[in-house]
């Protein structure tokens, strides 16, 4: 009897659910806009459960064929207790014991982790950091996230919240950040701050990141300057990370997928200038490989690896 894994990516915009086989190949998928069901936690959970059952039925798969379910969420998670601390972009999820809730309703093993951790795990096992023992992942978007692979395993920290590269302060003082701190990396390189700067400096009302990137690539000096600052700020933060953790590779994903290679070159140049030469010399900066499915693949990997470890 073939076994399968269910993966869920609970996102602020869309909730996506996949069925993968044990080789991590996606066999079937479904999704729905999170906002349509986010008026309450109960409604959203019911919709998730309904869609999981529908996915099984549509693919003629029995519950007994499910090895487990992995779910990635956009916020901090108590990994051991399977509990969401809170979700910054979805209201009403404080202290949600999501693992227990889903296990009670679905009757198969559930594992929950932060979405960036799961993307990091996927890139480390099958993507841009494959076969690397020490890797750092950085995701750029509205929020700036990070994940760490140390000695071949996800490093989660004491309360399972390690890796918040986006909330490393890069100046003594600076703009206030949503996290409660100030001068965090995210406040300099988060999508909306880059776009606000672009609108002001280019005097353009309608600009998006694709357009800004195109303008920079085709030699517009102002656009290029915005991207140079952006890459320098990332490079400075990563120079600290490189000195601290001595990784082999830094994988950059998220909002940079459309940006030109010059950003990666500039990030690496900054690391070379600002980090200690031994660490800086060996570290590679790579584009994430697995795209939007990284979190879903990571959720399946989490189930597979946790089941292998615990043999349950
Ligand atoms: Zn912050």
mmCIF file of C-alpha atoms and ligand atoms in Angstrom:
data_model
loop_
_atom_site.group_PDB
_atom_site.id
_atom_site.type_symbol
_atom_site.label_atom_id
_atom_site.label_comp_id
_atom_site.label_asym_id
_atom_site.label_seq_id
_atom_site.Cartn_x
_atom_site.Cartn_y
_atom_site.Cartn_z
ATOM 1 C CA UNK A 1 0.000 0.000 0.000
ATOM 2 C CA UNK A 2 1.460 3.361 -1.048
ATOM 3 C CA UNK A 3 1.952 5.880 1.716
ATOM 4 C CA UNK A 4 1.442 9.614 1.371
ATOM 5 C CA UNK A 5 2.097 12.818 3.289
ATOM 6 C CA UNK A 6 -0.207 15.819 3.517
ATOM 7 C CA UNK A 7 1.446 19.243 3.559
ATOM 8 C CA UNK A 8 -0.234 22.525 4.392
ATOM 9 C CA UNK A 9 1.107 26.015 3.849
ATOM 10 C CA UNK A 10 -1.085 28.356 5.857
ATOM 11 C CA UNK A 11 -0.309 31.712 4.260
ATOM 12 C CA UNK A 12 -1.629 35.207 4.898
ATOM 13 C CA UNK A 13 -2.961 35.269 1.301
ATOM 14 C CA UNK A 14 -3.564 31.635 0.317
ATOM 15 C CA UNK A 15 -3.766 28.354 2.153
ATOM 16 C CA UNK A 16 -2.314 25.569 0.026
ATOM 17 C CA UNK A 17 -2.581 21.845 0.628
ATOM 18 C CA UNK A 18 -0.663 19.100 -1.189
ATOM 19 C CA UNK A 19 -0.462 15.360 -1.213
ATOM 20 C CA UNK A 20 3.055 14.030 -1.758
ATOM 21 C CA UNK A 21 4.461 10.543 -1.973
ATOM 22 C CA UNK A 22 7.389 9.499 0.200
ATOM 23 C CA UNK A 23 9.838 10.644 -2.506
ATOM 24 C CA UNK A 24 8.409 14.135 -1.925
ATOM 25 C CA UNK A 25 6.795 14.320 -5.363
ATOM 26 C CA UNK A 26 3.600 16.358 -5.319
ATOM 27 C CA UNK A 27 0.709 14.143 -6.498
ATOM 28 C CA UNK A 28 -2.231 16.469 -5.978
ATOM 29 C CA UNK A 29 -2.928 19.935 -4.663
ATOM 30 C CA UNK A 30 -5.681 22.318 -3.654
ATOM 31 C CA UNK A 31 -5.842 25.847 -2.285
ATOM 32 C CA UNK A 32 -8.214 28.566 -1.113
ATOM 33 C CA UNK A 33 -7.884 32.275 -0.276
ATOM 34 C CA UNK A 34 -7.192 32.453 3.468
ATOM 35 C CA UNK A 35 -9.082 35.731 3.819
ATOM 36 C CA UNK A 36 -12.390 34.097 2.798
ATOM 37 C CA UNK A 37 -12.275 32.016 5.972
ATOM 38 C CA UNK A 38 -10.152 34.063 8.381
ATOM 39 C CA UNK A 39 -13.011 35.756 10.269
ATOM 40 C CA UNK A 40 -12.447 33.173 12.964
ATOM 41 C CA UNK A 41 -9.908 30.506 13.768
ATOM 42 C CA UNK A 42 -12.629 27.883 13.980
ATOM 43 C CA UNK A 43 -13.904 28.606 10.466
ATOM 44 C CA UNK A 44 -10.410 28.482 8.973
ATOM 45 C CA UNK A 45 -9.565 25.198 10.709
ATOM 46 C CA UNK A 46 -12.867 23.662 9.544
ATOM 47 C CA UNK A 47 -12.109 24.687 5.953
ATOM 48 C CA UNK A 48 -8.616 23.166 6.171
ATOM 49 C CA UNK A 49 -10.062 19.883 7.463
ATOM 50 C CA UNK A 50 -12.766 19.852 4.804
ATOM 51 C CA UNK A 51 -10.175 20.371 2.049
ATOM 52 C CA UNK A 52 -7.868 17.657 3.452
ATOM 53 C CA UNK A 53 -10.709 15.133 3.374
ATOM 54 C CA UNK A 54 -11.708 16.258 -0.122
ATOM 55 C CA UNK A 55 -8.124 15.818 -1.353
ATOM 56 C CA UNK A 56 -8.046 12.265 0.032
ATOM 57 C CA UNK A 57 -11.428 11.413 -1.474
ATOM 58 C CA UNK A 58 -10.674 12.885 -4.903
ATOM 59 C CA UNK A 59 -7.490 10.828 -5.079
ATOM 60 C CA UNK A 60 -9.020 7.629 -3.630
ATOM 61 C CA UNK A 61 -6.596 7.580 -0.704
ATOM 62 C CA UNK A 62 -7.520 6.051 2.628
ATOM 63 C CA UNK A 63 -6.637 7.635 5.982
ATOM 64 C CA UNK A 64 -4.467 4.621 6.796
ATOM 65 C CA UNK A 65 -2.246 5.500 3.828
ATOM 66 C CA UNK A 66 -1.280 8.836 5.394
ATOM 67 C CA UNK A 67 2.111 8.830 7.122
ATOM 68 C CA UNK A 68 1.397 12.209 8.681
ATOM 69 C CA UNK A 69 0.534 15.846 8.094
ATOM 70 C CA UNK A 70 2.983 18.746 8.161
ATOM 71 C CA UNK A 71 1.791 22.327 8.470
ATOM 72 C CA UNK A 72 3.825 25.506 8.074
ATOM 73 C CA UNK A 73 2.472 28.727 9.531
ATOM 74 C CA UNK A 74 3.526 32.384 9.108
ATOM 75 C CA UNK A 75 4.537 33.075 12.687
ATOM 76 C CA UNK A 76 6.428 31.722 15.705
ATOM 77 C CA UNK A 77 5.646 28.177 16.809
ATOM 78 C CA UNK A 78 6.408 26.116 19.917
ATOM 79 C CA UNK A 79 7.680 23.207 17.889
ATOM 80 C CA UNK A 80 7.674 20.654 20.745
ATOM 81 C CA UNK A 81 4.132 21.420 21.892
ATOM 82 C CA UNK A 82 2.836 21.912 18.343
ATOM 83 C CA UNK A 83 1.459 25.277 19.377
ATOM 84 C CA UNK A 84 1.284 28.561 17.460
ATOM 85 C CA UNK A 85 2.405 31.501 19.634
ATOM 86 C CA UNK A 86 0.620 33.998 17.343
ATOM 87 C CA UNK A 87 0.296 34.882 13.649
ATOM 88 C CA UNK A 88 1.206 38.515 12.902
ATOM 89 C CA UNK A 89 -1.004 38.656 9.781
ATOM 90 C CA UNK A 90 -3.993 36.486 10.768
ATOM 91 C CA UNK A 91 -6.060 37.561 13.755
ATOM 92 C CA UNK A 92 -7.152 35.323 16.600
ATOM 93 C CA UNK A 93 -4.496 32.599 16.564
ATOM 94 C CA UNK A 94 -2.715 33.376 19.846
ATOM 95 C CA UNK A 95 -1.619 30.218 21.663
ATOM 96 C CA UNK A 96 -3.384 27.836 19.298
ATOM 97 C CA UNK A 97 -2.574 24.154 19.972
ATOM 98 C CA UNK A 98 -2.894 23.460 16.240
ATOM 99 C CA UNK A 99 -1.266 20.014 16.388
ATOM 100 C CA UNK A 100 -3.711 18.714 19.024
ATOM 101 C CA UNK A 101 -6.714 20.268 17.270
ATOM 102 C CA UNK A 102 -5.840 18.699 13.907
ATOM 103 C CA UNK A 103 -4.856 15.310 15.364
ATOM 104 C CA UNK A 104 -8.172 15.098 17.202
ATOM 105 C CA UNK A 105 -10.157 15.784 14.041
ATOM 106 C CA UNK A 106 -8.029 13.964 11.458
ATOM 107 C CA UNK A 107 -6.625 11.013 13.418
ATOM 108 C CA UNK A 108 -3.180 11.078 11.926
ATOM 109 C CA UNK A 109 0.132 12.392 13.208
ATOM 110 C CA UNK A 110 0.571 16.172 12.801
ATOM 111 C CA UNK A 111 3.781 18.226 12.851
ATOM 112 C CA UNK A 112 3.843 22.022 12.862
ATOM 113 C CA UNK A 113 6.631 24.514 12.276
ATOM 114 C CA UNK A 114 7.270 28.049 11.129
ATOM 115 C CA UNK A 115 6.988 28.406 7.322
ATOM 116 C CA UNK A 116 10.495 29.810 6.843
ATOM 117 C CA UNK A 117 11.974 26.906 8.824
ATOM 118 C CA UNK A 118 10.203 24.511 6.466
ATOM 119 C CA UNK A 119 11.441 26.356 3.384
ATOM 120 C CA UNK A 120 14.952 26.225 4.871
ATOM 121 C CA UNK A 121 14.649 22.473 5.446
ATOM 122 C CA UNK A 122 13.496 21.930 1.852
ATOM 123 C CA UNK A 123 16.316 24.023 0.358
ATOM 124 C CA UNK A 124 18.826 22.183 2.587
ATOM 125 C CA UNK A 125 17.681 18.714 1.592
ATOM 126 C CA UNK A 126 16.670 19.152 -2.047
ATOM 127 C CA UNK A 127 17.420 22.712 -3.162
ATOM 128 C CA UNK A 128 20.176 25.336 -3.267
ATOM 129 C CA UNK A 129 21.811 24.128 -0.013
ATOM 130 C CA UNK A 130 21.603 20.410 -0.801
ATOM 131 C CA UNK A 131 24.265 18.380 1.008
ATOM 132 C CA UNK A 132 25.469 21.453 2.931
ATOM 133 C CA UNK A 133 25.862 21.018 6.671
ATOM 134 C CA UNK A 134 25.728 24.687 7.582
ATOM 135 C CA UNK A 135 23.344 26.906 5.682
ATOM 136 C CA UNK A 136 21.383 30.088 6.245
ATOM 137 C CA UNK A 137 18.161 30.962 4.433
ATOM 138 C CA UNK A 138 16.876 34.485 4.015
ATOM 139 C CA UNK A 139 13.416 35.223 2.609
ATOM 140 C CA UNK A 140 12.615 38.660 1.303
ATOM 141 C CA UNK A 141 9.075 39.942 1.007
ATOM 142 C CA UNK A 142 6.687 42.074 3.043
ATOM 143 C CA UNK A 143 8.397 40.426 5.973
ATOM 144 C CA UNK A 144 12.032 39.372 6.030
ATOM 145 C CA UNK A 145 12.516 35.896 7.466
ATOM 146 C CA UNK A 146 15.371 33.542 8.135
ATOM 147 C CA UNK A 147 16.141 29.923 8.902
ATOM 148 C CA UNK A 148 19.256 28.088 10.028
ATOM 149 C CA UNK A 149 20.681 24.657 9.270
ATOM 150 C CA UNK A 150 23.519 23.881 11.664
ATOM 151 C CA UNK A 151 25.382 20.576 11.556
ATOM 152 C CA UNK A 152 22.795 19.289 9.113
ATOM 153 C CA UNK A 153 19.729 19.984 11.249
ATOM 154 C CA UNK A 154 17.272 22.852 11.602
ATOM 155 C CA UNK A 155 18.375 25.041 14.492
ATOM 156 C CA UNK A 156 15.316 26.370 16.316
ATOM 157 C CA UNK A 157 16.717 27.885 19.516
ATOM 158 C CA UNK A 158 15.446 27.829 23.101
ATOM 159 C CA UNK A 159 11.849 28.833 22.440
ATOM 160 C CA UNK A 160 12.038 27.656 18.789
ATOM 161 C CA UNK A 161 12.224 31.205 17.412
ATOM 162 C CA UNK A 162 15.840 31.366 16.179
ATOM 163 C CA UNK A 163 16.805 32.666 12.753
ATOM 164 C CA UNK A 164 14.979 36.004 12.710
ATOM 165 C CA UNK A 165 17.561 37.669 10.493
ATOM 166 C CA UNK A 166 14.974 40.272 9.446
ATOM 167 C CA UNK A 167 14.816 41.522 13.011
ATOM 168 C CA UNK A 168 18.516 41.911 13.569
ATOM 169 C CA UNK A 169 19.086 45.615 14.252
ATOM 170 C CA UNK A 170 21.604 47.036 11.787
ATOM 171 C CA UNK A 171 21.927 50.462 13.405
ATOM 172 C CA UNK A 172 21.938 51.874 16.945
ATOM 173 C CA UNK A 173 18.817 53.867 16.152
ATOM 174 C CA UNK A 174 16.437 53.939 13.229
ATOM 175 C CA UNK A 175 12.807 53.449 12.199
ATOM 176 C CA UNK A 176 10.462 51.528 14.508
ATOM 177 C CA UNK A 177 9.668 47.979 13.462
ATOM 178 C CA UNK A 178 6.452 45.929 13.815
ATOM 179 C CA UNK A 179 8.308 43.477 16.061
ATOM 180 C CA UNK A 180 8.663 46.142 18.739
ATOM 181 C CA UNK A 181 12.305 46.876 18.000
ATOM 182 C CA UNK A 182 13.858 49.550 15.831
ATOM 183 C CA UNK A 183 16.365 49.735 12.969
ATOM 184 C CA UNK A 184 15.723 46.074 12.117
ATOM 185 C CA UNK A 185 16.956 44.812 8.712
ATOM 186 C CA UNK A 186 13.299 44.387 7.661
ATOM 187 C CA UNK A 187 12.726 48.146 8.088
ATOM 188 C CA UNK A 188 15.345 48.796 5.391
ATOM 189 C CA UNK A 189 14.741 45.962 2.926
ATOM 190 C CA UNK A 190 11.091 44.868 3.363
ATOM 191 C CA UNK A 191 9.091 45.191 0.110
ATOM 192 C CA UNK A 192 6.868 48.055 1.194
ATOM 193 C CA UNK A 193 9.786 50.143 2.439
ATOM 194 C CA UNK A 194 11.692 49.638 -0.821
ATOM 195 C CA UNK A 195 8.597 50.608 -2.823
ATOM 196 C CA UNK A 196 7.960 53.681 -0.655
ATOM 197 C CA UNK A 197 11.554 54.789 -1.278
ATOM 198 C CA UNK A 198 11.205 54.095 -5.014
ATOM 199 C CA UNK A 199 7.965 56.102 -5.277
ATOM 200 C CA UNK A 200 9.596 59.051 -3.570
ATOM 201 C CA UNK A 201 12.930 59.040 -5.377
ATOM 202 C CA UNK A 202 11.634 58.147 -8.836
ATOM 203 C CA UNK A 203 8.547 60.349 -8.440
ATOM 204 C CA UNK A 204 6.384 57.512 -9.761
ATOM 205 C CA UNK A 205 3.045 56.622 -8.234
ATOM 206 C CA UNK A 206 2.613 53.254 -9.837
ATOM 207 C CA UNK A 207 5.698 51.229 -9.339
ATOM 208 C CA UNK A 208 6.102 47.616 -8.359
ATOM 209 C CA UNK A 209 9.186 45.546 -7.649
ATOM 210 C CA UNK A 210 9.265 43.986 -11.137
ATOM 211 C CA UNK A 211 9.247 47.436 -12.741
ATOM 212 C CA UNK A 212 11.878 48.744 -10.313
ATOM 213 C CA UNK A 213 14.062 45.728 -11.065
ATOM 214 C CA UNK A 214 13.667 46.239 -14.837
ATOM 215 C CA UNK A 215 14.618 49.894 -14.503
ATOM 216 C CA UNK A 216 17.692 48.988 -12.462
ATOM 217 C CA UNK A 217 18.728 46.303 -14.981
ATOM 218 C CA UNK A 218 18.384 48.707 -17.874
ATOM 219 C CA UNK A 219 20.655 51.230 -16.198
ATOM 220 C CA UNK A 220 18.325 53.756 -14.506
ATOM 221 C CA UNK A 221 20.687 55.311 -11.979
ATOM 222 C CA UNK A 222 18.113 56.058 -9.287
ATOM 223 C CA UNK A 223 16.622 52.559 -9.480
ATOM 224 C CA UNK A 224 20.071 51.048 -9.463
ATOM 225 C CA UNK A 225 21.022 53.124 -6.450
ATOM 226 C CA UNK A 226 17.930 51.934 -4.537
ATOM 227 C CA UNK A 227 18.867 48.323 -5.272
ATOM 228 C CA UNK A 228 22.510 48.937 -4.377
ATOM 229 C CA UNK A 229 21.469 50.269 -0.952
ATOM 230 C CA UNK A 230 19.072 47.364 -0.572
ATOM 231 C CA UNK A 231 21.808 44.830 -1.363
ATOM 232 C CA UNK A 232 24.333 46.627 0.870
ATOM 233 C CA UNK A 233 21.960 46.541 3.839
ATOM 234 C CA UNK A 234 21.369 42.824 3.309
ATOM 235 C CA UNK A 235 25.108 42.261 2.845
ATOM 236 C CA UNK A 236 25.975 44.077 6.079
ATOM 237 C CA UNK A 237 23.456 42.019 8.070
ATOM 238 C CA UNK A 238 24.682 38.810 6.441
ATOM 239 C CA UNK A 239 28.330 39.709 7.148
ATOM 240 C CA UNK A 240 27.423 39.485 10.834
ATOM 241 C CA UNK A 241 25.635 36.179 10.276
ATOM 242 C CA UNK A 242 28.657 34.832 8.360
ATOM 243 C CA UNK A 243 31.027 35.797 11.187
ATOM 244 C CA UNK A 244 28.718 34.292 13.797
ATOM 245 C CA UNK A 245 27.817 30.989 12.139
ATOM 246 C CA UNK A 246 30.438 30.334 9.432
ATOM 247 C CA UNK A 247 27.938 28.851 6.947
ATOM 248 C CA UNK A 248 28.869 27.288 3.597
ATOM 249 C CA UNK A 249 25.930 28.798 1.782
ATOM 250 C CA UNK A 250 23.341 31.535 2.163
ATOM 251 C CA UNK A 251 20.143 30.887 0.219
ATOM 252 C CA UNK A 252 18.098 33.942 -0.671
ATOM 253 C CA UNK A 253 14.452 33.492 -1.603
ATOM 254 C CA UNK A 254 11.193 35.367 -1.773
ATOM 255 C CA UNK A 255 10.890 38.749 -3.453
ATOM 256 C CA UNK A 256 14.239 38.541 -5.196
ATOM 257 C CA UNK A 257 13.256 35.822 -7.625
ATOM 258 C CA UNK A 258 12.748 38.369 -10.396
ATOM 259 C CA UNK A 259 15.721 40.553 -9.515
ATOM 260 C CA UNK A 260 18.902 40.563 -11.510
ATOM 261 C CA UNK A 261 22.169 38.840 -10.708
ATOM 262 C CA UNK A 262 23.743 42.175 -9.870
ATOM 263 C CA UNK A 263 21.962 42.084 -6.507
ATOM 264 C CA UNK A 264 23.553 38.764 -5.625
ATOM 265 C CA UNK A 265 26.939 40.070 -6.762
ATOM 266 C CA UNK A 266 26.519 43.175 -4.624
ATOM 267 C CA UNK A 267 25.447 41.159 -1.558
ATOM 268 C CA UNK A 268 28.493 38.921 -1.932
ATOM 269 C CA UNK A 269 30.792 41.927 -2.462
ATOM 270 C CA UNK A 270 29.508 43.479 0.760
ATOM 271 C CA UNK A 271 30.023 40.226 2.671
ATOM 272 C CA UNK A 272 33.576 40.019 1.275
ATOM 273 C CA UNK A 273 34.271 43.579 2.410
ATOM 274 C CA UNK A 274 32.674 43.354 5.829
ATOM 275 C CA UNK A 275 33.068 39.782 7.121
ATOM 276 C CA UNK A 276 36.256 38.070 8.342
ATOM 277 C CA UNK A 277 38.172 36.837 5.238
ATOM 278 C CA UNK A 278 38.225 33.109 6.127
ATOM 279 C CA UNK A 279 34.453 32.908 6.621
ATOM 280 C CA UNK A 280 33.675 35.358 3.797
ATOM 281 C CA UNK A 281 35.914 33.545 1.328
ATOM 282 C CA UNK A 282 34.099 30.245 1.425
ATOM 283 C CA UNK A 283 30.464 31.281 1.753
ATOM 284 C CA UNK A 284 28.328 31.214 -1.384
ATOM 285 C CA UNK A 285 25.210 33.339 -1.899
ATOM 286 C CA UNK A 286 22.636 31.476 -3.963
ATOM 287 C CA UNK A 287 19.108 32.006 -5.203
ATOM 288 C CA UNK A 288 16.511 29.661 -3.670
ATOM 289 C CA UNK A 289 15.673 26.820 -6.066
ATOM 290 C CA UNK A 290 12.352 25.374 -4.967
ATOM 291 C CA UNK A 291 10.141 28.424 -5.480
ATOM 292 C CA UNK A 292 6.678 28.679 -3.974
ATOM 293 C CA UNK A 293 6.424 24.978 -3.193
ATOM 294 C CA UNK A 294 9.466 25.041 -0.871
ATOM 295 C CA UNK A 295 7.344 25.332 2.289
ATOM 296 C CA UNK A 296 5.078 22.462 1.227
ATOM 297 C CA UNK A 297 8.039 20.221 0.392
ATOM 298 C CA UNK A 298 9.605 21.216 3.724
ATOM 299 C CA UNK A 299 6.408 20.264 5.581
ATOM 300 C CA UNK A 300 6.513 16.815 3.954
ATOM 301 C CA UNK A 301 10.210 16.483 4.841
ATOM 302 C CA UNK A 302 9.424 17.424 8.449
ATOM 303 C CA UNK A 303 6.872 14.597 8.644
ATOM 304 C CA UNK A 304 9.191 12.098 6.964
ATOM 305 C CA UNK A 305 12.246 12.945 9.062
ATOM 306 C CA UNK A 306 10.311 13.179 12.356
ATOM 307 C CA UNK A 307 8.710 9.779 11.723
ATOM 308 C CA UNK A 308 12.101 8.250 10.916
ATOM 309 C CA UNK A 309 13.617 9.674 14.114
ATOM 310 C CA UNK A 310 10.838 8.669 16.461
ATOM 311 C CA UNK A 311 9.902 5.555 14.514
ATOM 312 C CA UNK A 312 6.237 6.108 15.334
HETATM 313 ZN ZN1 LIG B 1 11.895 44.005 13.838
#
